[in-house]
CSV table of C-alpha atoms and ligand atoms in Angstrom, one decimal:
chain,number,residue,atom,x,y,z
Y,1,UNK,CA,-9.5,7.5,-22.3
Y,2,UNK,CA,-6.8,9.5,-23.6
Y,3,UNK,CA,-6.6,11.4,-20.1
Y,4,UNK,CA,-6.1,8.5,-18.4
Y,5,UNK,CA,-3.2,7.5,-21.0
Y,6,UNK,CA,-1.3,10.8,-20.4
Y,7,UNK,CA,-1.6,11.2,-16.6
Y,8,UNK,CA,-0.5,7.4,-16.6
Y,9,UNK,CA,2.8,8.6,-18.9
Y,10,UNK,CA,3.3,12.2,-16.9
Y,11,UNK,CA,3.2,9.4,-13.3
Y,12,UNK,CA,5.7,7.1,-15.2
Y,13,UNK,CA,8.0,10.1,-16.2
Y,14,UNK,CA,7.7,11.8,-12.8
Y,15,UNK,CA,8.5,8.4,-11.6
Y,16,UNK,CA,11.6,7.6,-13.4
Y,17,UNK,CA,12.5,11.2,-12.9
Y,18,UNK,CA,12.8,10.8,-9.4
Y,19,UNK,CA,14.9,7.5,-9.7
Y,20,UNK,CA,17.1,9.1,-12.1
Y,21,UNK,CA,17.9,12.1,-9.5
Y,22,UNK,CA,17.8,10.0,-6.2
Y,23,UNK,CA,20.5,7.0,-7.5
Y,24,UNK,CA,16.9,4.3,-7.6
Y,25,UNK,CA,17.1,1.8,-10.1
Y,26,UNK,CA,15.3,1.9,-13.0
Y,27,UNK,CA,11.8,0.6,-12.5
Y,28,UNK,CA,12.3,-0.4,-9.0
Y,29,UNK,CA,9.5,1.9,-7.6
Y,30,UNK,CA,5.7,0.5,-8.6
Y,31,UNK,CA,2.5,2.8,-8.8
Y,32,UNK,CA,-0.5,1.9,-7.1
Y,33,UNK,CA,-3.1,3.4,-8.5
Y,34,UNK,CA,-5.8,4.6,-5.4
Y,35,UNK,CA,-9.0,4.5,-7.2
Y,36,UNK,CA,-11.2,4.8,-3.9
Y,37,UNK,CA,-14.6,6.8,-4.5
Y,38,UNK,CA,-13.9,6.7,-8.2
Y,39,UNK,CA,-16.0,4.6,-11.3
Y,40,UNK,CA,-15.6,1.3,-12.6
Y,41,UNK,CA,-15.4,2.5,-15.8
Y,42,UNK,CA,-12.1,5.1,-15.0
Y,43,UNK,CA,-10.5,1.6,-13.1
Y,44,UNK,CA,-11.5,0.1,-16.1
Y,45,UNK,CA,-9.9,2.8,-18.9
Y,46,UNK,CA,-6.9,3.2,-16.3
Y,47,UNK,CA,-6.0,-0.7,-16.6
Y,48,UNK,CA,-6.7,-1.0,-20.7
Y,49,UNK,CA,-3.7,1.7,-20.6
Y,50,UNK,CA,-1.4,-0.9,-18.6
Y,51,UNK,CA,-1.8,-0.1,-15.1
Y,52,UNK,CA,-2.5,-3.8,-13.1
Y,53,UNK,CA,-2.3,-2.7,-9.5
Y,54,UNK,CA,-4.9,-0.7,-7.8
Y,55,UNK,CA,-6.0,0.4,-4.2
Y,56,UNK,CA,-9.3,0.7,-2.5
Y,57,UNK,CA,-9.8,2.2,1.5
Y,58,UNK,CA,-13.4,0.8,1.9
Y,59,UNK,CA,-14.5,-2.6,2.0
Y,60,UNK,CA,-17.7,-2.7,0.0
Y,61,UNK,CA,-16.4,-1.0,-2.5
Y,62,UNK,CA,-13.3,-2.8,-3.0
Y,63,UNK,CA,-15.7,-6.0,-2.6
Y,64,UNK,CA,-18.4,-4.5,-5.2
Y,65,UNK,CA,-15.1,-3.5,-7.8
Y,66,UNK,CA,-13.4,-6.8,-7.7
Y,67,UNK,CA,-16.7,-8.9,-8.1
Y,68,UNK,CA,-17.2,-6.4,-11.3
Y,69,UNK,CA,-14.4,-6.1,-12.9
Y,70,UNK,CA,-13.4,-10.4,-11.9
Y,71,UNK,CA,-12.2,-10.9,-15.4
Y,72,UNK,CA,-9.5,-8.6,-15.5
Y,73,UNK,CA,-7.1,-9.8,-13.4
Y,74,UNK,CA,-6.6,-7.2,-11.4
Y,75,UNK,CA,-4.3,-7.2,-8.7
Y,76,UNK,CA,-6.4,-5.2,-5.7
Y,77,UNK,CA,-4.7,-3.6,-2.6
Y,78,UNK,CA,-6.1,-3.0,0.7
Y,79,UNK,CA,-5.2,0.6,1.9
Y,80,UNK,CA,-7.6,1.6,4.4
Y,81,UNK,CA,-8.2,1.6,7.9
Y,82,UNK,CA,-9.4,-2.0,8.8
Y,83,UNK,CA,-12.2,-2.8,11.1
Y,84,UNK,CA,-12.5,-6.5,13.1
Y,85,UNK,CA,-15.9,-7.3,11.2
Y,86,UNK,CA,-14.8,-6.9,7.3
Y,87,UNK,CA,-11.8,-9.2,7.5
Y,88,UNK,CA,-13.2,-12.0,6.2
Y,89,UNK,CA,-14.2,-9.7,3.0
Y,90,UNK,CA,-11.0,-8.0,2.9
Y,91,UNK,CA,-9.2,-11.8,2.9
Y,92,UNK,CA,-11.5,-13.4,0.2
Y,93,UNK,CA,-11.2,-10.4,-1.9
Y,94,UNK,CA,-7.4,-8.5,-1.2
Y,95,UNK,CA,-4.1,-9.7,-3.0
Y,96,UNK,CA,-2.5,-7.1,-0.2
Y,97,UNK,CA,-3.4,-5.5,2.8
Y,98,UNK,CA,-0.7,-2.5,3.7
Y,99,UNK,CA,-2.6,-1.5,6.9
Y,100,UNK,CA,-2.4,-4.0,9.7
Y,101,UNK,CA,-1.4,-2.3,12.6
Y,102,UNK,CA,-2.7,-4.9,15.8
Y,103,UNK,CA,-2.6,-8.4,15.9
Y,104,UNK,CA,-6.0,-9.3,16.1
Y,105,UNK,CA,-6.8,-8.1,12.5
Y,106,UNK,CA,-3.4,-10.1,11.5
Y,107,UNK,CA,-5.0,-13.1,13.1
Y,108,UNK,CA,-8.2,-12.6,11.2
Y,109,UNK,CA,-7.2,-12.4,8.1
Y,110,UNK,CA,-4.4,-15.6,8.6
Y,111,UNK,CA,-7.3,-17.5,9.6
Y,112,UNK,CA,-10.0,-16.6,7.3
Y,113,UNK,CA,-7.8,-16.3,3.8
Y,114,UNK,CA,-9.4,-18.5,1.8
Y,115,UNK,CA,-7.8,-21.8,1.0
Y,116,UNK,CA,-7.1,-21.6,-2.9
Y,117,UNK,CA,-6.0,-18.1,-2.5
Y,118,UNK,CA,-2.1,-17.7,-2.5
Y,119,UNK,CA,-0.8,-16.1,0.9
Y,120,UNK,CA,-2.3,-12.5,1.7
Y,121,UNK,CA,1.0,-10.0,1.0
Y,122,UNK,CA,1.0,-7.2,4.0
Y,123,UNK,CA,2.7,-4.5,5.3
Y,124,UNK,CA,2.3,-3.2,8.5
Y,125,UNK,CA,1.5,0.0,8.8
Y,126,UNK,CA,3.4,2.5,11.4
Y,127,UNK,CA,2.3,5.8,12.7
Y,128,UNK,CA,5.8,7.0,12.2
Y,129,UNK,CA,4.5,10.3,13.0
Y,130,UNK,CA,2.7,10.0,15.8
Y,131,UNK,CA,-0.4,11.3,15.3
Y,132,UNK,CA,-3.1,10.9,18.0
Y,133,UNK,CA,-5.3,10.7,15.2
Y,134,UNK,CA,-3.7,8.1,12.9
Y,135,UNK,CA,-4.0,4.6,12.1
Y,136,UNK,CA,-0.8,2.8,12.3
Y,137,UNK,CA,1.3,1.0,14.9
Y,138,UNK,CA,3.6,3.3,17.0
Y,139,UNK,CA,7.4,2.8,16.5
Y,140,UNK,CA,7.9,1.8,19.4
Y,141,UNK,CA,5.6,-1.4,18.7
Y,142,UNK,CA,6.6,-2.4,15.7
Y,143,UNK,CA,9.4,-5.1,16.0
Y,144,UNK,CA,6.7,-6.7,18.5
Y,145,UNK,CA,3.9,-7.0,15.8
Y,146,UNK,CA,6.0,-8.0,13.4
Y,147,UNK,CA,7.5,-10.7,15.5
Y,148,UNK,CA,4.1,-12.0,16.0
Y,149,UNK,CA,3.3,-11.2,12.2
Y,150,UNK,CA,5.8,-13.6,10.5
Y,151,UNK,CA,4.3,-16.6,12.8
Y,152,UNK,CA,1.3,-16.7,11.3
Y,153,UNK,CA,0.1,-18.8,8.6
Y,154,UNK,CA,-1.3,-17.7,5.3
Y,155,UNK,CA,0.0,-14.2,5.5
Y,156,UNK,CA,3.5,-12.8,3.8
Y,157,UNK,CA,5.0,-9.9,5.3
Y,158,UNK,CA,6.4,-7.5,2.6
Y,159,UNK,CA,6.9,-4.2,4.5
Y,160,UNK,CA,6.3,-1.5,5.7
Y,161,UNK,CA,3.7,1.4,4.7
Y,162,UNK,CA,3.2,5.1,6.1
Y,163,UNK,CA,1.3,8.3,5.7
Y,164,UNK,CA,3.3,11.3,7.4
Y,165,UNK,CA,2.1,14.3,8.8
Y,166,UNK,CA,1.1,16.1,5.8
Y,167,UNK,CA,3.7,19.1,5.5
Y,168,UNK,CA,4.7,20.7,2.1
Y,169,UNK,CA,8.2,21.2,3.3
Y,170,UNK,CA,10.6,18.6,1.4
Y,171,UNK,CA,13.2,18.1,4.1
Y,172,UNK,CA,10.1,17.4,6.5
Y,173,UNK,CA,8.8,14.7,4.1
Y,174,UNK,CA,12.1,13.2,3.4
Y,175,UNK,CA,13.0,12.8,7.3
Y,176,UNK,CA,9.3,10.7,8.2
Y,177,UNK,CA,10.3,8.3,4.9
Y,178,UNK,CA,14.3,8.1,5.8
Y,179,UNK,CA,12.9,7.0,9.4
Y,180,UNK,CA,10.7,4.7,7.7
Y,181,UNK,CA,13.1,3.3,6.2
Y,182,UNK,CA,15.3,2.8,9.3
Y,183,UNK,CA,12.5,0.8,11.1
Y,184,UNK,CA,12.6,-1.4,7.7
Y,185,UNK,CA,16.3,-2.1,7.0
Y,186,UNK,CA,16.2,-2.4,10.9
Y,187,UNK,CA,13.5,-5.6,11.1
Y,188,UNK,CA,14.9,-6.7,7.9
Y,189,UNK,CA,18.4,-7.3,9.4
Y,190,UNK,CA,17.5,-8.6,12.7
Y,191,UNK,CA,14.0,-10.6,11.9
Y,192,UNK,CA,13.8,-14.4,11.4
Y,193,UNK,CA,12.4,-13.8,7.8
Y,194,UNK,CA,12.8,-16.7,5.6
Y,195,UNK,CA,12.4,-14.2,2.2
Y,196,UNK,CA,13.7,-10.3,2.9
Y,197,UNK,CA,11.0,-7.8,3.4
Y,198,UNK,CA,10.4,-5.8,-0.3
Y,199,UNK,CA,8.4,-3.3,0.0
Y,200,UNK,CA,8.2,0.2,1.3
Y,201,UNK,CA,4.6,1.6,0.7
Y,202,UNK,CA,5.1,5.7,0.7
Y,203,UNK,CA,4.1,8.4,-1.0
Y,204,UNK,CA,1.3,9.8,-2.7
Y,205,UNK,CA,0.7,12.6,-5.4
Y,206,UNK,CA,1.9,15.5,-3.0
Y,207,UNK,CA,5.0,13.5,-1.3
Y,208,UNK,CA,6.1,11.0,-4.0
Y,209,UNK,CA,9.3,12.7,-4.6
Y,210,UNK,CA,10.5,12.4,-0.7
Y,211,UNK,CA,9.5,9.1,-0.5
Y,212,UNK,CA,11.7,7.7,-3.5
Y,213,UNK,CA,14.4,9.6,-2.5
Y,214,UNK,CA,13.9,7.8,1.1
Y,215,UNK,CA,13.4,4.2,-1.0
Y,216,UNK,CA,10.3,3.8,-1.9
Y,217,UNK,CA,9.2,0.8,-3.4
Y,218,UNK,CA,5.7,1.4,-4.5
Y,219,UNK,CA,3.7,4.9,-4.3
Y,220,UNK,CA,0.1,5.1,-3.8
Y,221,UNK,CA,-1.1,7.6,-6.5
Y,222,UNK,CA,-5.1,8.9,-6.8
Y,223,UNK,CA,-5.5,12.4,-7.3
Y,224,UNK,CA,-2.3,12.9,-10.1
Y,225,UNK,CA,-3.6,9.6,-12.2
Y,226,UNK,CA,-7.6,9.9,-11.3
Y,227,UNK,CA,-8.3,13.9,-10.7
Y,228,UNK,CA,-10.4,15.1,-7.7
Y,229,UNK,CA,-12.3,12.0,-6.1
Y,230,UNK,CA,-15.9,12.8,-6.3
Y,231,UNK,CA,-17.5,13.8,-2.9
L,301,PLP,C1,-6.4,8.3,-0.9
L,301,PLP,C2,-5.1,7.7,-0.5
L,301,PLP,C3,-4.0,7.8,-1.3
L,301,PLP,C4,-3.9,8.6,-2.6
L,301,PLP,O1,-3.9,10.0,-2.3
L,301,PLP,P1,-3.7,11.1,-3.4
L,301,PLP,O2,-3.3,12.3,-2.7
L,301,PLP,O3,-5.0,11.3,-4.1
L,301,PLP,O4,-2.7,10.6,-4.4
L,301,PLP,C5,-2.8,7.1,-1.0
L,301,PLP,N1,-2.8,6.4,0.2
L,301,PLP,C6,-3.9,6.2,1.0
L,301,PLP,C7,-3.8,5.4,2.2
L,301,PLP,C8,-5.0,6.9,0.7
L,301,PLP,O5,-6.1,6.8,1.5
C-alpha cells in the first residue's frame, strides 16, 4: 500500500519536475498508469491512493479488470495493438483507445460503441520512427486517416500517441517527440476540427523527461509506479 503511495508521489514530483524545467504548466501533463500483466488488487491499492486513469494492452484483460473492479469508476485506456475481432470488446469496455492506426479498426469501433456510452476519445497512433516492426500509421499517412477519422460518428479524436525507437540518448528521444509534435500542431492548424486536438500521448518510465519537454500531455507510466510486470 504504502509502495504504491510513494512511487505515485516520486511520478508526481518527477512530473512536476520536468514542467518546472521545460516552461509546462503546472499540472498540464496527466499519468496513465499502464497496469498490463499486473493484479487487480495493485490497480486497486494504486487508485485508493488517487490515481483514476489506467491502461491495459490486451483485450481480455482489460475486459476481465473493468468487469471487476465496475464500481470504481475507473477511467480505462486502450494502449495496445488492436486486432479487427476485439473491437466490439474494446468499444463496450474503453473510455480511450490511443492506438488506431487504419481505418477499418476506426470504423469498428464508431459503429459498435455502444449507444449509452459517451463518444470513444482516440488518438491515432503514428510510427514516427519508422520501424518495420511497429504498430502505428506512417507519417506520411497520417493527415489521410485523420481526415477520414473526424467523419465518423461516435468517436472524438484527441491526438496523437507514439512509442519511439527506444534509445537512451536524450537528444534522440527529444527529436522523435518534437516531430511528434510537429505532425500535431500541424493537423491541429489545418484540420476541420470542431474542438482542438488535446492530447499528446508520449512517454514512458525511461523517456518521460523528453516527452514533456517535447509537450506531452499525458505519459504512460508502468514499470516506475507498478515495478517489474510479472512474466
Ligand atoms: C507497457 C507500456 C507502457 C509502460 O511502459 P513502462 O516502461 O513500464 O513505463 C507504456 N506504453 C505502452 C504502449 C506500453 O505497452
Amino acid at each position: 500500500m504504502n509502495q504504491y503511495r510513494d512511487a505515485l508521489q516520486t511520478i508526481g514530483k518527477a512530473v512536476a519536475l520536468a514542467e518546472n524545467s521545460y516552461q509546462r504548466k503546472p499540472n498540464e501533463v496527466k499519468i496513465l498508469a499502464v497496469s498490463k500483466r499486473h493484479s487487480i488488487e495493485a490497480i486497486q491499492a494504486l487508485y485508493d491512493c488517487g490515481q483514476k486513469a489506467f491502461g491495459e494492452n490486451y483485450t481480455q484483460e482489460l475486459v476481465m479488470k473493468a468487469e471487476q473492479l465496475s464500481k470504481l469508476g475507473i477511467e480505462w485506456h486502450f494502449i495496445g495493438p488492436i486486432q479487427s475481432n476485439k473491437t466490439r470488446l474494446i468499444a463496450a469496455t474503453a473510455d480511450w483507445v490511443h492506438t488506431i492506426d487504419r481505418l477499418k479498426i476506426a470504423e469498428r469501433l464508431s459503429q459498435q460503441r455502444p449507444q449509452e456510452r459517451e463518444d470513444l476519445s482516440v488518438c491515432i497512433q503514428v510510427n514516427i520512427s519508422r520501424e518495420a516492426s511497429k504498430s502505428g500509421v506512417m507519417p506520411e499517412s497520417l493527415r489521410m486517416l485523420a481526415e477520414q477519422i473526424i467523419r465518423l460518428p461516435r468517436l472524438k479524436l484527441r491526438g496523437l500517441m507514439v512509442i519511439p525507437a527506444a534509445t537512451s540518448s536524450f537528444e534522440l528521444q527529444r527529436s522523435a517527440f518534437a516531430e511528434t509534435r510537429k505532425h500535431f500542431d500541424y493537423l491541429n492548424q489545418t484540420l476541420p476540427l470542431s474542438t482542438p486536438m488535446d492530447t499528446l500521448s508520449m512517454g514512458m518510465s525511461g523517456d518521460m523527461d523528453a516527452a514533456i519537454a517535447e509537450g506531452a500531455t499525458m505519459v504512460r507510466i508502468g514499470t516506475a509506479l507498478f515495478g517489474q510486470r510479472p512474466i
